[in-house]
Every structure is written in C-alpha cells, then in structure tokens.
Amino acid sequence: MKAVIQDRYGTADVVTVGELPEPVPADDEVLIKVRAASLNGSDREHLVGQPFYARLAGLRRPRDPVPGSDVAGTVAAVGRSVTEYAPGDEVFGELAGYRGALAEYVATPPRLLARKPPEMSFLNAAVIPQAGCIAFRATRGLRPGDRVLVNGAGGAGGALVVGLAKHFGATVTAVDRADKKDYLRDLGADDAIAFEEQDWADHRDRYDRVVDLVAQRPPHRVHQALRPGGTYFVVGGHTRVLLATLAAGPPIRWRTGKHVKVLVVPQSRDDLEAVTALIVDGAAAPVIDRVYPLGEAAAAFARLASGDNRGKIAVEMPLSP
Ligand SMILES: NC(=O)c1ccc[n+]([C@@H]2O[C@H](COP(=O)([O-])OP(=O)(O)OC[C@H]3O[C@@H](n4cnc5c(N)ncnc54)[C@H](OP(=O)(O)O)[C@@H]3O)[C@@H](O)[C@H]2O)c1
C-alpha cells in the first residue's frame, strides 16, 4: 500500500511517500481503508521529536513510521473478536498512539472509533477528532458572559475552541502571530492579539478561563490574568511548563482560589461523538486550511512545519476500488 513514511525526527523533508505492507488486523482490531486524514500540532511535534513528550512515539525514531492520528474511512476487515463494526461501516476517530493515519490502510482497536454521520463527508469527519476533543474538554462548563482567552488559536485546534466558547456565550480573546489576526476575527473572536505585540499575561484579573495551546509562561505569571475562581488550562507546550504547572497548581489554588491546571484530553469515543453532535448542530465548525493528495504529503508537512496554516491541513487518499 501507499503510505507516508517518517523514519526519523527532523524537518519536513524527512517525510516521503512509499510502499509498505498492508497491515493485518489483530483479533481485536479493525482494518480501515483510509479516505481522509488530517494533521494537528501534535503531528508537528512528532515530526521534530519535540517537546520531549513527542518522543513517547519512539526515543530515537518513531516506532511506527506512518504519521497521523486523525482518520476517516471505511472498515475493510475486522478481527475475530470485533463485534461492533463490520466491513463497509464508515468510521472516524483518533488512532491510539497518534500514528498510522497517512496510509491507504491502518489497523487499529475499534474502541476510539465512532460512526461517521452519514451526511458528513470523510474529509469533514477527518478534521474533527483531536481538535474536537480538545475543544470539547477545554470549553466544558463555560457560562454565558464568561471571558475566555485562547492562546495559539490560529493553528489546528483553535477554531473549534473559539467556536464552542462563542457558542456557550463567552466573550473570546484569541492570540496568535500578527499575520493571523484577521483570521482570528473571522473565527468569531471578539478580540485578536498578536503575541509579538502584546503579552496577554499582563492583563490582570481579566479572564474566567485561559486555554493555552502553546504554553510557555510559568504558572505564577498566568494566574494573574485570571479573575477570582478562574481556570487556566495548559493543553500543549513546553515540557517544563507542563511540569511546573502540575507542581504549582495546588499551592496557587490554595493561595488565590484560582485553578492552574494541565488539561488532560483523553482519546475518547464519547467526547468525539458529543463534539461531533455539536458540530452537526452548527454550534461550531472546524476550518480546513488546505487539502493535499496523499502523494503530496511532504508538502502538507512543510506547510504544517511553517506554521502558516490557518486551521486544519487535510490529506485525501486516492479513490481506488
Ligand atoms: N492536553 C492533552 O491531553 C492533549 C491532547 C492532544 C494534543 N495536545 C496538544 O495540544 C496542542 C494542540 O494545538 P494545535 O493542534 O492547535 O497546535 P498548532 O496547530 O501547532 O497551533 C498552535 C498555534 O499557536 C501559534 N503560536 C506559536 N507560538 C505562539 C505564542 N508564543 N503565542 C501564541 N501563539 C503561538 C502557532 O503559530 P506558528 O504556527 O506560527 O508557530 C499556531 O498557530 C499540541 O501541543 C498537542 O500536543 C494535548
């Protein structure tokens, strides 16, 4: 089968398209004929092998050479113990281990997969899983009138965080690089900040929730931007910030009543189904930046690595029998 191959960490030119043996599903796996896949910030991290948590995919090189965690396709075969899906079912979801989507076929346990809504295209389904589950958890519990800041809103996951926060009635400030300001406003953000021009952490007592997709600041700085009782969520970013947040969160809460936490977003079918229902109802919409054919995956990774993407980069598979 045709597959994208990344056998070491590095820049986008380590990514090639080649031939790999078609996977054989284990007894508890399904084989998916991939129709579309999409890239997230985590794929950029898996490309370069940084931050350090990206090396969970393999210390010196990725154990699974095929990148990509978000997938949509048709079940081609099922293992002997799989009862919930049958060949022909249309499914989508995040792959366990965050690898394997950018190939004509992938074998995976079915527990993370959901049935694709019939009215939704494979492409539109493939851009939801990781970004959708992050947005679902990051915006849970928001109330009308809450003030929300989304740091790093111009990448893969930001559109759904901004969209759902607006849907729940929040006033949203979105932060990213200066040339993405118009895009942030197009997403529906009430205010757009360029991180090169202004440090949002200087905004004292302003936000009920901060969702940080690219955490760089120490916890003692970020909590000052929160209103009393507010919550700061680290979603992704520097490993040292994640560790510092885990350590400093409880004392900050004890001292100030503010919550400074790492948001753990499990790969979850329930969350995927819940956020997809919101998207189908029109509560929020993912943004597709560009769509590449599988053969041009290296260009897709070059765009991902450049950070020029506004929203999701998707990859479509060739239509073959
Ligand atoms: N917590 C969990 O359980 C969990 C689960 C899954 C994934 N994740 C993590 O969540 C993150 C997902 O984010 P994503 O997919 O939306 O990432 P993304 O596509 O990389 O988007 C991040 C955005 O932030 C911008 N940015 C860079 N530096 C910035 C700064 N100093 N201030 C403000 N914005 C800045 C980036 O611009 P440039 O592109 O120009 O740099 C980009 O537009 C990843 O780190 C992933 O590992 C966490």
Short mmCIF file of N, CA, C and O in Angstrom, two decimals, residues 80-125:
data_model
loop_
_atom_site.label_atom_id
_atom_site.label_comp_id
_atom_site.label_asym_id
_atom_site.label_seq_id
_atom_site.Cartn_x
_atom_site.Cartn_y
_atom_site.Cartn_z
N ARG A 80 -11.21 -11.26 14.69
CA ARG A 80 -12.19 -12.28 15.10
C ARG A 80 -13.05 -11.86 16.28
O ARG A 80 -14.21 -12.24 16.38
N SER A 81 -12.47 -11.06 17.20
CA SER A 81 -13.25 -10.73 18.41
C SER A 81 -14.00 -9.40 18.29
O SER A 81 -14.62 -8.95 19.25
N VAL A 82 -13.94 -8.76 17.14
CA VAL A 82 -14.63 -7.47 16.98
C VAL A 82 -16.08 -7.71 16.58
O VAL A 82 -16.35 -8.38 15.58
N THR A 83 -17.00 -7.15 17.39
CA THR A 83 -18.42 -7.36 17.08
C THR A 83 -19.13 -6.05 16.73
O THR A 83 -20.19 -6.07 16.12
N GLU A 84 -18.53 -4.90 17.12
CA GLU A 84 -19.30 -3.66 16.96
C GLU A 84 -19.23 -3.05 15.57
O GLU A 84 -20.05 -2.20 15.23
N TYR A 85 -18.25 -3.43 14.79
CA TYR A 85 -18.16 -2.91 13.42
C TYR A 85 -18.07 -4.06 12.42
O TYR A 85 -17.61 -5.16 12.77
N ALA A 86 -18.51 -3.77 11.19
CA ALA A 86 -18.47 -4.78 10.13
C ALA A 86 -17.91 -4.11 8.87
O ALA A 86 -17.97 -2.88 8.74
N PRO A 87 -17.37 -4.91 7.96
CA PRO A 87 -16.86 -4.32 6.72
C PRO A 87 -17.92 -3.44 6.05
O PRO A 87 -19.11 -3.79 6.01
N GLY A 88 -17.49 -2.29 5.58
CA GLY A 88 -18.40 -1.35 4.93
C GLY A 88 -18.82 -0.21 5.83
O GLY A 88 -19.27 0.84 5.35
N ASP A 89 -18.69 -0.37 7.17
CA ASP A 89 -19.07 0.72 8.09
C ASP A 89 -18.16 1.93 7.88
O ASP A 89 -16.95 1.78 7.69
N GLU A 90 -18.75 3.11 7.94
CA GLU A 90 -17.97 4.34 7.79
C GLU A 90 -17.64 4.89 9.17
O GLU A 90 -18.55 5.15 9.98
N VAL A 91 -16.36 5.04 9.44
CA VAL A 91 -15.92 5.39 10.80
C VAL A 91 -14.93 6.56 10.75
O VAL A 91 -14.37 6.88 9.69
N PHE A 92 -14.72 7.17 11.92
CA PHE A 92 -13.67 8.18 12.04
C PHE A 92 -13.23 8.24 13.49
O PHE A 92 -13.91 7.73 14.38
N GLY A 93 -12.05 8.83 13.71
CA GLY A 93 -11.58 8.92 15.09
C GLY A 93 -10.10 9.17 15.15
O GLY A 93 -9.43 9.41 14.14
N GLU A 94 -9.62 9.11 16.40
CA GLU A 94 -8.20 9.33 16.65
C GLU A 94 -7.55 7.96 16.85
O GLU A 94 -8.13 7.10 17.52
N LEU A 95 -6.37 7.78 16.31
CA LEU A 95 -5.71 6.49 16.42
C LEU A 95 -4.93 6.40 17.72
O LEU A 95 -4.22 7.35 18.10
N ALA A 96 -5.03 5.25 18.39
CA ALA A 96 -4.23 5.02 19.60
C ALA A 96 -2.76 5.15 19.21
O ALA A 96 -2.34 4.65 18.17
N GLY A 97 -1.99 5.83 20.02
CA GLY A 97 -0.56 6.00 19.72
C GLY A 97 -0.28 7.15 18.77
O GLY A 97 0.87 7.43 18.45
N TYR A 98 -1.34 7.85 18.30
CA TYR A 98 -1.20 9.05 17.46
C TYR A 98 -0.46 8.81 16.15
O TYR A 98 0.10 9.75 15.58
N ARG A 99 -0.41 7.57 15.66
CA ARG A 99 0.33 7.29 14.42
C ARG A 99 -0.51 6.39 13.51
O ARG A 99 -1.38 5.65 13.97
N GLY A 100 -0.21 6.44 12.19
CA GLY A 100 -0.74 5.45 11.26
C GLY A 100 -1.77 5.93 10.26
O GLY A 100 -2.14 5.20 9.35
N ALA A 101 -2.26 7.17 10.40
CA ALA A 101 -3.40 7.59 9.57
C ALA A 101 -3.04 7.85 8.11
O ALA A 101 -3.89 7.72 7.22
N LEU A 102 -1.78 8.23 7.85
CA LEU A 102 -1.44 8.68 6.49
C LEU A 102 -0.98 7.51 5.62
O LEU A 102 0.17 7.43 5.17
N ALA A 103 -1.90 6.60 5.40
CA ALA A 103 -1.63 5.42 4.58
C ALA A 103 -2.95 4.96 3.98
O ALA A 103 -4.02 5.39 4.41
N GLU A 104 -2.86 4.08 2.99
CA GLU A 104 -4.12 3.63 2.40
C GLU A 104 -4.93 2.77 3.36
O GLU A 104 -6.16 2.74 3.30
N TYR A 105 -4.23 2.07 4.27
CA TYR A 105 -4.92 1.24 5.26
C TYR A 105 -4.26 1.42 6.62
O TYR A 105 -3.05 1.63 6.71
N VAL A 106 -5.06 1.30 7.67
CA VAL A 106 -4.50 1.28 9.03
C VAL A 106 -5.31 0.28 9.87
O VAL A 106 -6.53 0.20 9.73
N ALA A 107 -4.60 -0.48 10.70
CA ALA A 107 -5.27 -1.39 11.63
C ALA A 107 -5.25 -0.76 13.01
O ALA A 107 -4.22 -0.23 13.45
N THR A 108 -6.39 -0.77 13.70
CA THR A 108 -6.48 -0.08 14.99
C THR A 108 -7.58 -0.71 15.84
O THR A 108 -8.56 -1.25 15.30
N PRO A 109 -7.46 -0.62 17.19
CA PRO A 109 -8.56 -1.10 18.03
C PRO A 109 -9.80 -0.23 17.79
O PRO A 109 -9.68 0.98 17.61
N PRO A 110 -10.98 -0.80 17.81
CA PRO A 110 -12.18 -0.02 17.46
C PRO A 110 -12.70 0.87 18.56
O PRO A 110 -13.55 1.71 18.32
N ARG A 111 -12.13 0.77 19.79
CA ARG A 111 -12.77 1.45 20.93
C ARG A 111 -12.77 2.96 20.80
O ARG A 111 -13.60 3.65 21.39
N LEU A 112 -11.84 3.54 20.01
CA LEU A 112 -11.79 5.00 19.88
C LEU A 112 -12.58 5.50 18.68
O LEU A 112 -12.74 6.70 18.48
N LEU A 113 -13.04 4.58 17.85
CA LEU A 113 -13.70 5.00 16.60
C LEU A 113 -15.19 5.26 16.81
O LEU A 113 -15.83 4.61 17.63
N ALA A 114 -15.70 6.21 16.05
CA ALA A 114 -17.14 6.48 16.06
C ALA A 114 -17.67 6.29 14.64
O ALA A 114 -16.90 6.30 13.67
N ARG A 115 -18.97 6.12 14.55
CA ARG A 115 -19.57 6.03 13.22
C ARG A 115 -19.65 7.42 12.62
O ARG A 115 -20.10 8.37 13.29
N LYS A 116 -19.24 7.54 11.37
CA LYS A 116 -19.29 8.84 10.70
C LYS A 116 -20.75 9.20 10.42
O LYS A 116 -21.50 8.35 9.91
N PRO A 117 -21.18 10.42 10.78
CA PRO A 117 -22.55 10.80 10.41
C PRO A 117 -22.71 10.69 8.90
O PRO A 117 -21.85 11.15 8.15
N PRO A 118 -23.80 10.07 8.44
CA PRO A 118 -23.93 9.80 7.00
C PRO A 118 -23.88 11.06 6.14
O PRO A 118 -23.39 11.03 5.02
N GLU A 119 -24.37 12.18 6.70
CA GLU A 119 -24.41 13.40 5.90
C GLU A 119 -23.06 14.11 5.86
O GLU A 119 -22.90 15.10 5.13
N MET A 120 -22.10 13.63 6.61
CA MET A 120 -20.79 14.31 6.69
C MET A 120 -19.80 13.63 5.76
O MET A 120 -19.74 12.40 5.69
N SER A 121 -19.01 14.42 5.04
CA SER A 121 -18.01 13.82 4.14
C SER A 121 -16.86 13.23 4.97
O SER A 121 -16.66 13.59 6.14
N PHE A 122 -16.10 12.31 4.35
CA PHE A 122 -14.92 11.76 5.03
C PHE A 122 -13.95 12.89 5.40
O PHE A 122 -13.35 12.89 6.47
N LEU A 123 -13.82 13.84 4.47
CA LEU A 123 -12.89 14.95 4.71
C LEU A 123 -13.31 15.74 5.95
O LEU A 123 -12.50 16.03 6.83
N ASN A 124 -14.59 16.10 6.01
CA ASN A 124 -15.06 16.89 7.15
C ASN A 124 -14.99 16.10 8.46
O ASN A 124 -14.77 16.68 9.53
N ALA A 125 -15.16 14.79 8.37
CA ALA A 125 -15.04 13.97 9.58
C ALA A 125 -13.58 13.88 10.02
O ALA A 125 -13.28 13.91 11.22
#
